[in-house]
Tab-separated table of C-alpha atoms in Angstrom:
chain	number	residue	atom	x	y	z
A	20	MET	CA	-30.796	8.528	6.053
A	21	ASN	CA	-28.452	11.020	4.648
A	22	ILE	CA	-24.995	10.433	6.008
A	23	ALA	CA	-24.628	14.214	6.362
A	24	SER	CA	-27.389	14.277	8.958
A	25	HIS	CA	-25.058	12.907	11.796
A	26	LEU	CA	-22.796	15.981	11.538
A	27	SER	CA	-25.837	18.303	11.745
A	28	ARG	CA	-26.893	16.464	14.899
A	29	VAL	CA	-23.435	16.645	16.610
A	30	ALA	CA	-23.182	20.383	15.634
A	31	ARG	CA	-26.414	21.146	17.572
A	32	VAL	CA	-25.684	18.659	20.446
A	33	TRP	CA	-21.964	19.507	21.013
A	34	PRO	CA	-21.556	22.888	19.380
A	35	GLU	CA	-18.374	23.901	21.178
A	36	GLY	CA	-16.732	20.457	20.958
A	37	PRO	CA	-13.345	20.474	18.925
A	38	ALA	CA	-14.009	19.060	15.397
A	39	VAL	CA	-10.843	19.641	13.251
A	40	ALA	CA	-7.235	20.256	14.369
A	41	VAL	CA	-3.947	20.549	12.535
A	42	GLY	CA	-1.272	19.204	14.723
A	43	THR	CA	-2.141	20.444	18.111
A	44	GLN	CA	-4.222	23.508	17.151
A	45	VAL	CA	-7.808	23.182	16.980
A	46	VAL	CA	-9.130	25.071	13.921
A	47	HIS	CA	-12.889	24.217	14.042
A	48	THR	CA	-15.504	23.459	16.665
A	49	TYR	CA	-18.495	21.239	15.541
A	50	ALA	CA	-20.856	24.257	15.297
A	51	ALA	CA	-18.203	25.906	12.866
A	52	LEU	CA	-17.832	22.765	10.883
A	53	GLY	CA	-21.510	22.153	10.608
A	54	HIS	CA	-21.970	25.820	9.399
A	55	ARG	CA	-19.138	25.692	6.850
A	56	VAL	CA	-20.477	22.369	5.477
A	57	SER	CA	-24.061	23.720	5.000
A	58	CYS	CA	-22.706	26.869	3.233
A	59	LEU	CA	-20.480	24.751	1.053
A	60	ALA	CA	-23.457	22.755	0.134
A	61	ALA	CA	-25.343	25.760	-0.942
A	62	GLY	CA	-22.351	27.229	-2.908
A	63	MET	CA	-22.092	23.898	-4.794
A	64	HIS	CA	-25.761	24.148	-5.786
A	65	ASP	CA	-25.922	27.859	-6.582
A	66	GLN	CA	-22.508	28.798	-7.942
A	67	LEU	CA	-21.273	25.478	-9.363
A	68	GLY	CA	-24.610	24.443	-10.637
A	69	LEU	CA	-24.314	21.066	-9.182
A	70	ARG	CA	-27.533	18.757	-8.623
A	71	PRO	CA	-28.163	15.842	-6.451
A	72	GLY	CA	-26.504	12.786	-7.772
A	73	ASP	CA	-23.670	14.576	-9.560
A	74	ARG	CA	-20.173	13.175	-8.822
A	75	VAL	CA	-17.470	15.401	-7.228
A	76	LEU	CA	-13.692	14.380	-7.463
A	77	LEU	CA	-11.847	15.145	-4.225
A	78	ALA	CA	-8.172	15.269	-5.164
A	79	LEU	CA	-6.442	16.593	-2.081
A	80	LYS	CA	-3.846	15.551	0.358
A	81	ASN	CA	-5.041	15.261	3.976
A	82	CYS	CA	-6.123	18.707	5.193
A	83	PRO	CA	-8.812	20.218	7.272
A	84	ALA	CA	-11.028	20.877	4.151
A	85	TYR	CA	-11.142	17.245	3.388
A	86	LEU	CA	-13.624	16.469	6.093
A	87	GLU	CA	-15.958	19.489	5.257
A	88	LEU	CA	-15.853	18.742	1.549
A	89	MET	CA	-16.967	15.109	2.021
A	90	TYR	CA	-19.763	16.179	4.231
A	91	ALA	CA	-20.761	19.212	1.960
A	92	CYS	CA	-21.047	16.585	-0.884
A	93	TRP	CA	-23.382	14.648	1.089
A	94	HIS	CA	-25.349	17.644	2.631
A	95	ALA	CA	-25.922	18.707	-0.948
A	96	GLY	CA	-27.027	15.247	-2.202
A	97	LEU	CA	-23.876	14.784	-4.253
A	98	VAL	CA	-21.574	11.855	-4.636
A	99	ALA	CA	-18.071	12.153	-3.211
A	100	VAL	CA	-15.248	10.556	-5.273
A	101	PRO	CA	-12.079	10.758	-3.081
A	102	ALA	CA	-9.011	9.872	-5.008
A	103	ASN	CA	-5.490	9.143	-3.609
A	104	ALA	CA	-3.470	12.310	-3.831
A	105	LYS	CA	-0.452	10.374	-5.093
A	106	LEU	CA	-2.028	9.135	-8.289
A	107	HIS	CA	-0.789	9.968	-11.731
A	108	ARG	CA	-2.417	12.377	-13.917
A	109	ASP	CA	-3.758	9.785	-16.180
A	110	GLU	CA	-5.133	7.890	-13.253
A	111	PHE	CA	-7.073	11.008	-12.181
A	112	ALA	CA	-8.229	11.524	-15.654
A	113	TYR	CA	-9.530	7.838	-15.846
A	114	ILE	CA	-11.476	8.196	-12.441
A	115	ALA	CA	-12.928	11.698	-13.361
A	116	GLY	CA	-14.001	10.338	-16.881
A	117	ASN	CA	-15.208	7.049	-15.714
A	118	CYS	CA	-17.577	8.636	-13.124
A	119	GLU	CA	-18.393	11.798	-15.278
A	120	ALA	CA	-17.309	14.020	-12.367
A	121	ALA	CA	-19.099	17.319	-12.733
A	122	ALA	CA	-16.603	19.251	-10.373
A	123	ALA	CA	-13.286	18.602	-8.703
A	124	PHE	CA	-11.660	20.157	-5.391
A	125	THR	CA	-7.888	20.165	-5.011
A	126	THR	CA	-5.231	21.327	-2.658
A	127	PRO	CA	-2.650	23.751	-4.297
A	128	ASP	CA	0.015	20.947	-5.079
A	129	LEU	CA	-2.565	19.329	-7.363
A	130	THR	CA	-4.389	22.102	-8.985
A	131	GLU	CA	-2.375	22.139	-12.202
A	132	THR	CA	-2.395	18.176	-12.488
A	133	ILE	CA	-6.173	18.031	-12.106
A	134	ALA	CA	-6.980	20.898	-14.433
A	135	ALA	CA	-4.939	19.093	-17.132
A	136	ALA	CA	-6.405	15.738	-16.339
A	137	CYS	CA	-10.010	16.928	-16.259
A	138	ASP	CA	-10.227	19.761	-18.798
A	139	ASP	CA	-12.531	17.554	-21.048
A	140	THR	CA	-14.896	16.267	-18.473
A	141	VAL	CA	-15.028	18.441	-15.265
A	142	ARG	CA	-16.980	21.738	-15.424
A	143	ALA	CA	-15.300	23.322	-12.452
A	144	VAL	CA	-11.998	22.711	-10.685
A	145	VAL	CA	-11.799	24.649	-7.338
A	146	GLU	CA	-8.672	24.960	-5.260
A	147	ILE	CA	-9.311	25.230	-1.465
A	148	ASP	CA	-8.303	28.440	0.314
A	149	THR	CA	-8.850	30.598	-2.633
A	150	ASP	CA	-11.193	33.452	-3.372
A	151	ARG	CA	-13.450	30.940	-5.337
A	152	TYR	CA	-13.512	28.568	-2.267
A	153	THR	CA	-14.241	31.409	0.106
A	154	ALA	CA	-17.203	32.507	-2.116
A	155	LEU	CA	-18.725	29.020	-1.666
A	156	LEU	CA	-18.356	29.279	2.025
A	157	ASN	CA	-20.084	32.711	1.956
A	158	ALA	CA	-23.349	31.228	0.568
A	159	ALA	CA	-26.432	31.197	2.682
A	160	PRO	CA	-26.661	27.744	4.483
A	161	VAL	CA	-29.196	25.058	3.442
A	162	SER	CA	-30.661	22.088	4.968
A	163	VAL	CA	-29.477	18.532	4.406
A	164	ALA	CA	-30.710	17.227	1.148
A	165	ASN	CA	-33.213	14.310	1.172
A	166	ARG	CA	-31.627	11.192	-0.076
A	167	ARG	CA	-32.849	7.678	-0.203
A	168	ALA	CA	-30.795	4.893	1.622
A	169	ASP	CA	-29.935	3.256	-1.647
A	170	ASP	CA	-28.585	6.519	-3.291
A	171	ALA	CA	-24.993	6.692	-3.992
A	172	ALA	CA	-22.841	8.634	-1.555
A	173	TRP	CA	-19.139	7.645	-2.156
A	174	LEU	CA	-17.383	6.138	-5.162
A	175	PHE	CA	-14.510	4.170	-3.835
A	176	TYR	CA	-12.096	3.327	-6.638
A	177	THR	CA	-10.189	0.014	-6.028
A	178	SER	CA	-6.385	0.316	-6.089
A	179	GLY	CA	-6.079	-1.217	-9.531
A	180	THR	CA	-3.349	-3.676	-8.751
A	181	THR	CA	-4.562	-5.926	-11.589
A	182	GLY	CA	-5.837	-3.462	-14.093
A	183	ARG	CA	-8.093	-0.400	-14.319
A	184	PRO	CA	-9.600	0.606	-11.049
A	185	LYS	CA	-13.358	0.091	-10.686
A	186	GLY	CA	-15.684	2.351	-8.737
A	187	ALA	CA	-17.367	0.606	-5.853
A	188	THR	CA	-20.691	2.503	-5.443
A	189	LEU	CA	-21.180	2.928	-1.777
A	190	THR	CA	-24.728	4.099	-0.779
A	191	HIS	CA	-26.011	5.949	2.338
A	192	ARG	CA	-27.180	2.581	3.712
A	193	ASN	CA	-23.711	1.067	3.231
A	194	LEU	CA	-21.930	3.986	4.955
A	195	ASN	CA	-24.507	3.945	7.799
A	196	ALA	CA	-24.178	0.173	8.460
A	197	ALA	CA	-20.294	0.461	8.186
A	198	PHE	CA	-19.928	2.886	11.120
A	199	LEU	CA	-22.138	0.746	13.135
A	200	GLY	CA	-19.827	-2.136	12.620
A	201	TYR	CA	-16.963	0.212	13.681
A	202	PHE	CA	-18.695	0.649	17.140
A	203	ALA	CA	-19.834	-2.836	17.583
A	204	ASP	CA	-16.697	-4.630	16.489
A	205	VAL	CA	-13.564	-2.589	15.787
A	206	ASP	CA	-13.646	0.113	18.438
A	207	PRO	CA	-16.418	-0.686	20.995
A	208	GLY	CA	-14.740	1.057	24.058
A	209	GLY	CA	-15.615	4.766	24.324
A	210	PRO	CA	-15.309	7.558	24.968
A	211	TRP	CA	-13.982	8.696	21.725
A	212	ARG	CA	-11.706	11.741	22.052
A	213	ALA	CA	-9.462	12.314	19.014
A	214	PHE	CA	-8.826	10.451	15.652
A	215	LEU	CA	-5.540	10.941	13.847
A	216	HIS	CA	-5.663	11.028	10.008
A	217	ALA	CA	-2.109	10.053	9.148
A	218	ALA	CA	-3.287	7.611	6.544
A	219	PRO	CA	-4.980	8.801	3.326
A	220	MET	CA	-8.427	10.288	3.994
A	221	SER	CA	-9.387	9.009	0.487
A	222	HIS	CA	-9.246	5.373	1.866
A	223	GLY	CA	-9.700	3.808	5.171
A	224	SER	CA	-8.986	6.860	7.394
A	225	GLY	CA	-11.724	8.892	5.651
A	226	LEU	CA	-14.208	6.081	6.074
A	227	TYR	CA	-13.474	5.888	9.712
A	228	GLY	CA	-13.724	9.697	9.997
A	229	ILE	CA	-17.643	9.043	9.550
A	230	ALA	CA	-17.741	6.905	12.854
A	231	ASN	CA	-15.663	9.549	14.604
A	232	VAL	CA	-17.897	12.347	13.439
A	233	VAL	CA	-20.806	10.445	14.884
A	234	GLN	CA	-19.230	10.355	18.249
A	235	GLY	CA	-18.001	13.918	18.126
A	236	ALA	CA	-14.328	13.069	18.124
A	237	CYS	CA	-11.712	15.743	17.030
A	238	HIS	CA	-10.156	14.976	13.839
A	239	VAL	CA	-6.445	15.615	13.928
A	240	ILE	CA	-4.568	16.301	10.651
A	241	PRO	CA	-0.747	16.146	10.981
A	242	ASP	CA	1.046	19.227	10.102
A	243	SER	CA	2.840	17.184	7.297
A	244	GLY	CA	-0.482	16.048	5.808
A	245	GLY	CA	0.678	12.384	5.923
A	246	PHE	CA	2.522	9.804	7.838
A	247	ASP	CA	5.724	10.496	9.683
A	248	ALA	CA	6.614	8.084	12.401
A	249	ASN	CA	8.058	10.665	14.658
A	250	GLU	CA	5.413	13.098	14.205
A	251	VAL	CA	2.701	10.401	14.977
A	252	TYR	CA	4.539	9.718	18.299
A	253	ALA	CA	4.629	13.524	19.035
A	254	LEU	CA	0.745	13.627	18.363
A	255	ILE	CA	0.126	10.779	20.615
A	256	GLU	CA	1.903	12.634	23.442
A	257	ALA	CA	-0.255	15.693	22.574
A	258	TRP	CA	-3.765	14.188	22.353
A	259	PRO	CA	-5.177	12.173	25.177
A	260	GLY	CA	-7.476	9.284	23.958
A	261	LEU	CA	-5.849	9.262	20.496
A	262	SER	CA	-6.961	6.474	17.853
A	263	PHE	CA	-5.892	6.203	14.294
A	264	PHE	CA	-6.067	3.787	11.284
A	265	ALA	CA	-2.877	2.578	9.824
A	266	ALA	CA	-1.728	0.014	7.145
A	267	PRO	CA	0.497	-2.612	8.554
A	268	THR	CA	3.434	-1.143	6.870
A	269	MET	CA	2.787	2.108	8.917
A	270	VAL	CA	2.752	0.157	12.081
A	271	LYS	CA	6.062	-1.471	11.164
A	272	ARG	CA	7.605	1.913	10.668
A	273	LEU	CA	6.371	3.022	14.093
A	274	LEU	CA	8.108	-0.016	15.598
A	275	ASP	CA	11.367	0.882	13.763
A	276	VAL	CA	11.591	3.996	15.745
A	277	PRO	CA	13.577	3.491	19.122
A	278	GLN	CA	11.373	3.040	22.058
A	279	ALA	CA	11.775	6.444	23.690
A	280	HIS	CA	8.256	7.959	23.357
A	281	ASP	CA	5.387	8.045	25.897
A	282	THR	CA	2.290	6.185	24.385
A	283	SER	CA	0.056	6.439	27.399
A	284	ASN	CA	-2.282	8.679	25.623
A	285	LEU	CA	-2.670	6.116	22.930
A	286	LYS	CA	-6.213	4.618	22.867
A	287	LEU	CA	-6.040	2.374	19.833
A	288	ILE	CA	-4.295	1.617	16.594
A	289	ILE	CA	-6.643	0.034	14.093
A	290	TYR	CA	-4.635	-1.840	11.292
A	291	GLY	CA	-5.960	-3.362	7.947
A	292	GLY	CA	-5.559	-2.977	4.331
A	293	GLY	CA	-2.935	-5.817	4.026
A	294	PRO	CA	-1.417	-8.603	6.226
A	295	MET	CA	0.039	-7.941	9.622
A	296	TYR	CA	2.376	-10.756	10.183
A	297	VAL	CA	2.156	-12.222	13.708
A	298	GLU	CA	5.854	-11.325	14.367
A	299	ASP	CA	5.173	-7.668	13.864
A	300	CYS	CA	1.840	-8.028	15.683
A	301	LEU	CA	3.754	-9.358	18.753
A	302	LYS	CA	6.244	-6.589	18.600
A	303	ALA	CA	3.524	-4.019	18.423
A	304	LEU	CA	1.652	-5.507	21.443
A	305	GLU	CA	5.027	-5.275	23.472
A	306	ARG	CA	5.581	-1.787	22.374
A	307	PHE	CA	1.927	-0.296	22.783
A	308	GLY	CA	0.200	-2.827	24.971
A	309	PRO	CA	-3.249	-4.224	24.307
A	310	LYS	CA	-4.138	-1.154	22.033
A	311	LEU	CA	-4.488	-2.906	18.769
A	312	SER	CA	-7.685	-3.732	16.663
A	313	GLN	CA	-7.578	-5.319	13.299
A	314	LEU	CA	-10.138	-5.113	10.526
A	315	TYR	CA	-10.500	-7.057	7.217
A	316	GLY	CA	-12.572	-5.479	4.570
A	317	GLN	CA	-12.324	-4.182	0.989
A	318	GLY	CA	-13.660	-1.347	-0.978
A	319	GLU	CA	-16.715	-3.398	-2.083
A	320	SER	CA	-17.570	-3.847	1.665
A	321	PRO	CA	-15.592	-1.013	3.263
A	322	MET	CA	-13.784	-1.942	6.475
A	323	THR	CA	-16.555	-4.379	7.227
A	324	ILE	CA	-16.014	-8.148	6.728
A	325	THR	CA	-14.280	-9.245	10.058
A	326	ALA	CA	-12.477	-7.805	13.018
A	327	LEU	CA	-10.218	-8.754	15.766
A	328	ASN	CA	-10.647	-6.203	18.482
A	329	ALA	CA	-8.356	-5.123	21.230
A	330	ALA	CA	-9.799	-7.571	23.757
A	331	LEU	CA	-9.150	-10.363	21.481
A	332	HIS	CA	-5.604	-9.228	20.890
A	333	ALA	CA	-5.161	-9.154	24.738
A	334	ASP	CA	-6.579	-12.509	25.460
A	335	ARG	CA	-3.098	-14.250	26.097
A	336	GLN	CA	-4.681	-16.924	28.394
A	337	HIS	CA	-6.738	-18.344	25.505
A	338	PRO	CA	-5.029	-21.627	24.257
A	339	ARG	CA	-5.257	-20.618	20.690
A	340	TRP	CA	-4.245	-16.952	21.182
A	341	MET	CA	-1.458	-17.067	18.647
A	342	GLU	CA	-3.632	-18.824	16.003
A	343	ARG	CA	-6.184	-15.990	16.608
A	344	LEU	CA	-3.412	-13.271	16.119
A	345	ALA	CA	-2.736	-14.877	12.846
A	346	SER	CA	-6.448	-14.518	11.931
A	347	VAL	CA	-8.397	-11.661	10.726
A	348	GLY	CA	-11.004	-12.213	13.562
A	349	VAL	CA	-14.792	-12.834	13.395
A	350	ALA	CA	-17.530	-11.579	11.174
A	351	GLN	CA	-18.594	-8.087	11.963
A	352	THR	CA	-22.032	-7.454	13.301
A	353	PRO	CA	-23.621	-5.950	9.972
A	354	VAL	CA	-22.541	-8.855	7.709
A	355	GLU	CA	-22.693	-12.620	7.214
A	356	VAL	CA	-19.451	-14.191	6.109
A	357	ARG	CA	-18.958	-17.609	4.606
A	358	VAL	CA	-16.279	-19.563	2.973
A	359	VAL	CA	-17.467	-21.338	-0.045
A	360	GLY	CA	-16.027	-23.797	-2.649
A	361	ALA	CA	-15.913	-23.508	-6.447
A	362	ASP	CA	-19.572	-24.450	-6.690
A	363	GLY	CA	-20.655	-22.032	-4.140
A	364	SER	CA	-21.374	-24.511	-1.369
A	365	ARG	CA	-20.623	-23.617	2.157
A	366	LEU	CA	-17.457	-25.310	3.465
A	367	SER	CA	-16.862	-26.803	6.910
A	368	PRO	CA	-14.354	-25.247	9.424
A	369	GLY	CA	-10.677	-25.957	8.363
A	370	ASP	CA	-11.621	-26.188	4.731
A	371	VAL	CA	-10.030	-23.498	2.299
A	372	GLY	CA	-12.396	-21.666	-0.036
A	373	GLU	CA	-13.289	-18.202	-1.346
A	374	VAL	CA	-14.588	-15.674	1.342
A	375	VAL	CA	-18.069	-14.207	0.547
A	376	VAL	CA	-19.939	-11.641	2.214
A	377	LYS	CA	-23.591	-10.480	2.404
A	378	GLY	CA	-25.078	-7.443	4.389
A	379	ASP	CA	-26.019	-3.851	4.269
A	380	THR	CA	-22.271	-2.892	3.937
A	381	VAL	CA	-21.970	-4.581	0.490
A	382	MET	CA	-21.642	-2.017	-2.328
A	383	ALA	CA	-24.623	-1.444	-4.892
A	384	GLY	CA	-22.153	-2.447	-7.644
A	385	TYR	CA	-19.492	-0.996	-9.706
A	386	TRP	CA	-20.130	2.365	-11.240
A	387	GLY	CA	-21.018	1.945	-14.947
A	388	ASN	CA	-19.797	-1.661	-15.014
A	389	PRO	CA	-22.787	-4.140	-14.775
A	390	ARG	CA	-20.795	-7.039	-16.181
A	391	ALA	CA	-18.249	-6.666	-13.364
A	392	SER	CA	-20.900	-6.171	-10.769
A	393	ALA	CA	-22.765	-9.364	-11.875
A	394	ASP	CA	-19.415	-11.122	-11.716
A	395	THR	CA	-18.627	-9.988	-8.177
A	396	ILE	CA	-22.181	-10.023	-6.508
A	397	ARG	CA	-23.972	-13.325	-7.093
A	398	ASP	CA	-27.153	-14.158	-5.346
A	399	GLY	CA	-26.722	-11.275	-2.999
A	400	TRP	CA	-23.234	-12.516	-1.995
A	401	LEU	CA	-20.111	-10.446	-2.534
A	402	HIS	CA	-17.240	-12.596	-4.020
A	403	THR	CA	-14.135	-11.070	-2.383
A	404	GLY	CA	-11.573	-13.064	-4.351
A	405	ASP	CA	-9.797	-13.895	-1.087
A	406	MET	CA	-9.067	-17.385	0.132
A	407	GLY	CA	-9.534	-18.426	3.718
A	408	SER	CA	-10.841	-20.780	6.154
A	409	PHE	CA	-12.873	-20.562	9.511
A	410	ASP	CA	-11.865	-22.414	12.555
A	411	ALA	CA	-14.510	-24.042	14.917
A	412	ASP	CA	-14.851	-20.732	16.931
A	413	GLY	CA	-15.647	-18.610	13.735
A	414	PHE	CA	-12.230	-16.996	13.434
A	415	LEU	CA	-11.299	-16.416	9.677
A	416	THR	CA	-7.695	-16.916	8.590
A	417	LEU	CA	-6.840	-15.479	5.204
A	418	LYS	CA	-4.665	-17.669	2.938
A	419	ASP	CA	-4.089	-15.356	0.047
A	420	ARG	CA	-5.953	-13.804	-2.872
A	421	SER	CA	-7.331	-16.600	-5.102
A	422	LYS	CA	-5.053	-15.187	-7.841
A	423	ASP	CA	-1.963	-15.326	-5.613
A	424	MET	CA	-2.381	-18.981	-4.588
A	425	ILE	CA	0.477	-21.150	-6.042
A	426	ILE	CA	-0.406	-24.665	-7.499
A	427	SER	CA	2.794	-26.756	-7.533
A	428	GLY	CA	2.765	-30.307	-8.567
A	429	GLY	CA	-1.125	-30.222	-8.175
A	430	THR	CA	-0.706	-29.066	-4.620
A	431	ASN	CA	-2.124	-25.693	-3.322
A	432	ILE	CA	0.485	-23.600	-1.619
A	433	TYR	CA	-0.411	-20.305	0.158
A	434	PRO	CA	2.230	-17.639	-0.115
A	435	ARG	CA	1.204	-15.894	3.231
A	436	GLU	CA	2.184	-19.057	5.123
A	437	ILE	CA	5.583	-18.975	3.862
A	438	GLU	CA	5.894	-15.237	4.301
A	439	GLU	CA	4.887	-15.486	7.896
A	440	THR	CA	7.630	-18.101	8.467
A	441	LEU	CA	10.440	-16.055	6.640
A	442	LEU	CA	9.529	-13.055	8.652
A	443	THR	CA	10.498	-14.839	11.833
A	444	HIS	CA	14.066	-14.898	10.630
A	445	PRO	CA	16.001	-12.210	12.457
A	446	ASP	CA	17.558	-10.844	9.330
A	447	VAL	CA	14.476	-10.639	7.215
A	448	ALA	CA	12.725	-7.101	7.171
A	449	GLU	CA	10.101	-7.843	4.391
A	450	VAL	CA	9.262	-10.640	1.961
A	451	SER	CA	6.849	-11.336	-0.564
A	452	VAL	CA	6.208	-14.726	-2.065
A	453	ILE	CA	5.013	-15.380	-5.723
A	454	GLY	CA	4.556	-18.388	-8.151
A	455	ARG	CA	6.832	-18.683	-11.186
A	456	GLU	CA	5.935	-20.744	-14.167
A	457	ASP	CA	7.669	-24.204	-14.230
A	458	ARG	CA	7.420	-26.842	-16.952
A	459	GLU	CA	7.831	-29.706	-14.441
A	460	TRP	CA	5.798	-28.562	-11.567
A	461	GLY	CA	3.506	-26.079	-13.282
A	462	GLU	CA	4.623	-23.342	-10.588
A	463	VAL	CA	7.391	-23.163	-8.256
A	464	VAL	CA	7.660	-20.843	-5.095
A	465	VAL	CA	9.824	-17.687	-5.244
A	466	ALA	CA	10.519	-15.413	-2.333
A	467	TYR	CA	11.640	-11.726	-2.831
A	468	VAL	CA	13.418	-10.739	0.329
A	469	VAL	CA	14.348	-7.441	1.753
A	470	ALA	CA	17.262	-8.062	4.354
A	471	ASN	CA	17.888	-5.814	7.326
A	472	ASP	CA	20.563	-3.338	6.719
A	473	ARG	CA	22.993	-5.003	8.976
A	474	ALA	CA	22.357	-8.447	7.788
A	475	VAL	CA	24.514	-10.682	5.614
A	476	LEU	CA	22.100	-13.060	4.404
A	477	GLY	CA	22.214	-15.790	1.614
A	478	SER	CA	19.796	-18.212	-0.127
A	479	ASP	CA	21.365	-21.237	1.768
A	480	ASP	CA	20.691	-19.598	5.173
A	481	LEU	CA	16.973	-19.029	4.199
A	482	ASP	CA	16.585	-22.479	2.668
A	483	ALA	CA	17.993	-24.181	5.805
A	484	PHE	CA	15.766	-22.127	7.932
A	485	CYS	CA	12.570	-22.914	5.933
A	486	LEU	CA	13.520	-26.684	6.076
A	487	GLU	CA	13.313	-26.411	9.810
A	488	LYS	CA	9.929	-24.576	9.771
A	489	MET	CA	7.838	-25.996	6.949
A	490	ALA	CA	7.147	-29.032	4.639
A	491	ARG	CA	9.755	-29.265	1.922
A	492	PHE	CA	7.306	-28.819	-0.975
A	493	LYS	CA	6.341	-25.457	0.341
A	494	ARG	CA	9.830	-23.947	0.557
A	495	PRO	CA	10.906	-21.355	-2.084
A	496	LYS	CA	13.015	-22.882	-4.866
A	497	ASP	CA	14.553	-19.271	-5.451
A	498	TYR	CA	15.227	-16.390	-3.142
A	499	ARG	CA	15.674	-13.030	-4.803
A	500	PHE	CA	17.158	-10.246	-2.626
A	501	VAL	CA	15.872	-6.711	-3.358
A	502	ALA	CA	16.316	-3.254	-1.824
A	503	GLU	CA	12.543	-2.710	-1.530
A	504	LEU	CA	9.319	-4.296	-2.490
A	505	PRO	CA	7.091	-2.543	-5.118
A	506	LYS	CA	4.025	-1.022	-3.303
A	507	ASN	CA	0.990	1.028	-4.367
A	508	ASN	CA	0.004	4.257	-2.712
A	509	TYR	CA	-1.712	2.430	0.130
A	510	GLY	CA	1.459	0.382	0.841
A	511	LYS	CA	0.072	-2.946	-0.493
A	512	VAL	CA	2.825	-4.990	-2.143
A	513	LEU	CA	2.237	-5.305	-5.819
A	514	LYS	CA	2.540	-8.930	-6.594
A	515	THR	CA	1.658	-8.343	-10.129
A	516	ALA	CA	4.707	-6.035	-10.488
A	517	LEU	CA	6.853	-8.848	-8.809
A	518	ARG	CA	5.565	-11.319	-11.371
A	519	GLU	CA	6.351	-9.028	-14.279
A	520	ARG	CA	9.741	-8.412	-12.787
A	521	ASP	CA	10.481	-12.116	-12.176
A	522	ALA	CA	9.307	-13.008	-15.832
A	523	GLY	CA	11.937	-10.794	-17.164
A	524	ARG	CA	14.677	-11.752	-14.740
């Protein structure tokens, strides 16, 4: 089924329902959005010469046009290639060249950059809200293109923290299975009213936009086009039944705002894309109530590996509640999840190994990269590169990326465990733990620490704290205090950059 058919259905069933808003102002009903999408699809065919299967680069900050362009691509049988608006020109050029994009759509702030990056590869660069874009919207509407379930729909380029990004090829089957996982496991409690896109629509927020189109929710774009904590609080007050996807760093920024806002309208904060430390999770539950849901996924199985829904967050009476908050939940409905050893054998509860996934959400492969595809998907199982263990109840706890694990004196040490402990210190704002090569031990543990502004914090303080909380062999041998941690455009800490920095200390 073409993923665009869901929008066509909602436009018929609930034509006057609000579909897209900017701030507090509704700009499109579902009837209007469905009409604009079908016209854009026709214009892409007739005026831009695009044909089913062509790739279309979407280089836009969050805006009302984002949703209609994604659906117009699918409506026309094209492949959407959303790219983070904060990328460098050379990164845009790489993605456009790698997928051989036939066209690109931009917001005004990116038109010049994209035109320079794509002049040798892309036939048409179209800026939204121009005469050329209006001409596309004035085309005669067409029906949804026929697509097979295994045809490509979305190329999701990985964040590239360890090298060139790879384009995970997500099919119509993948996207349809992913939104079913959303309803079954992440956000099962309707009705759906409004969904805020404060996180990049090129990433998780855009993927969850699909599920919210299916339910006829209103897609709310902040006036700023991005994330501002005070603006988010204002929109929560304005929109009853509001949900949104947020990286853990965004949740922490919301918690940093003094508690003087009414959040009774808030339905759900869905967090993922990085570790939410238990200390921050407890603070968020205290601030917002039982309105948190966690997902664990990656671009190769988008947003759909495990989930810890709001009911599990709220189950304080369970004897292992705190342990469960430190987990990433249980396998989502569309997938099977295992933890395996180096030989691929399934491990018992409590044993640490690589997390592998099988199901209809798993990508078809990496675009134009059969070798990487074969390395990552073996015997139908997606090898995530994440290390973790299941408990007896089926809750998965991530330890670290396999490449981030530290081996010191022949013993495996998992940075996240140390980070969780250090974050319970009242004067630690952020921390990231890496391994440093050592002649005697192979690797030693190093902690990069961001202290609270008011804190006067030293290595001796943290060392004493760690000795009270963990085995001696796990504690950092060096504490490096920094003003901020290096992060990518999605808020993930770049441990590769920290290792490079540490090597040149």
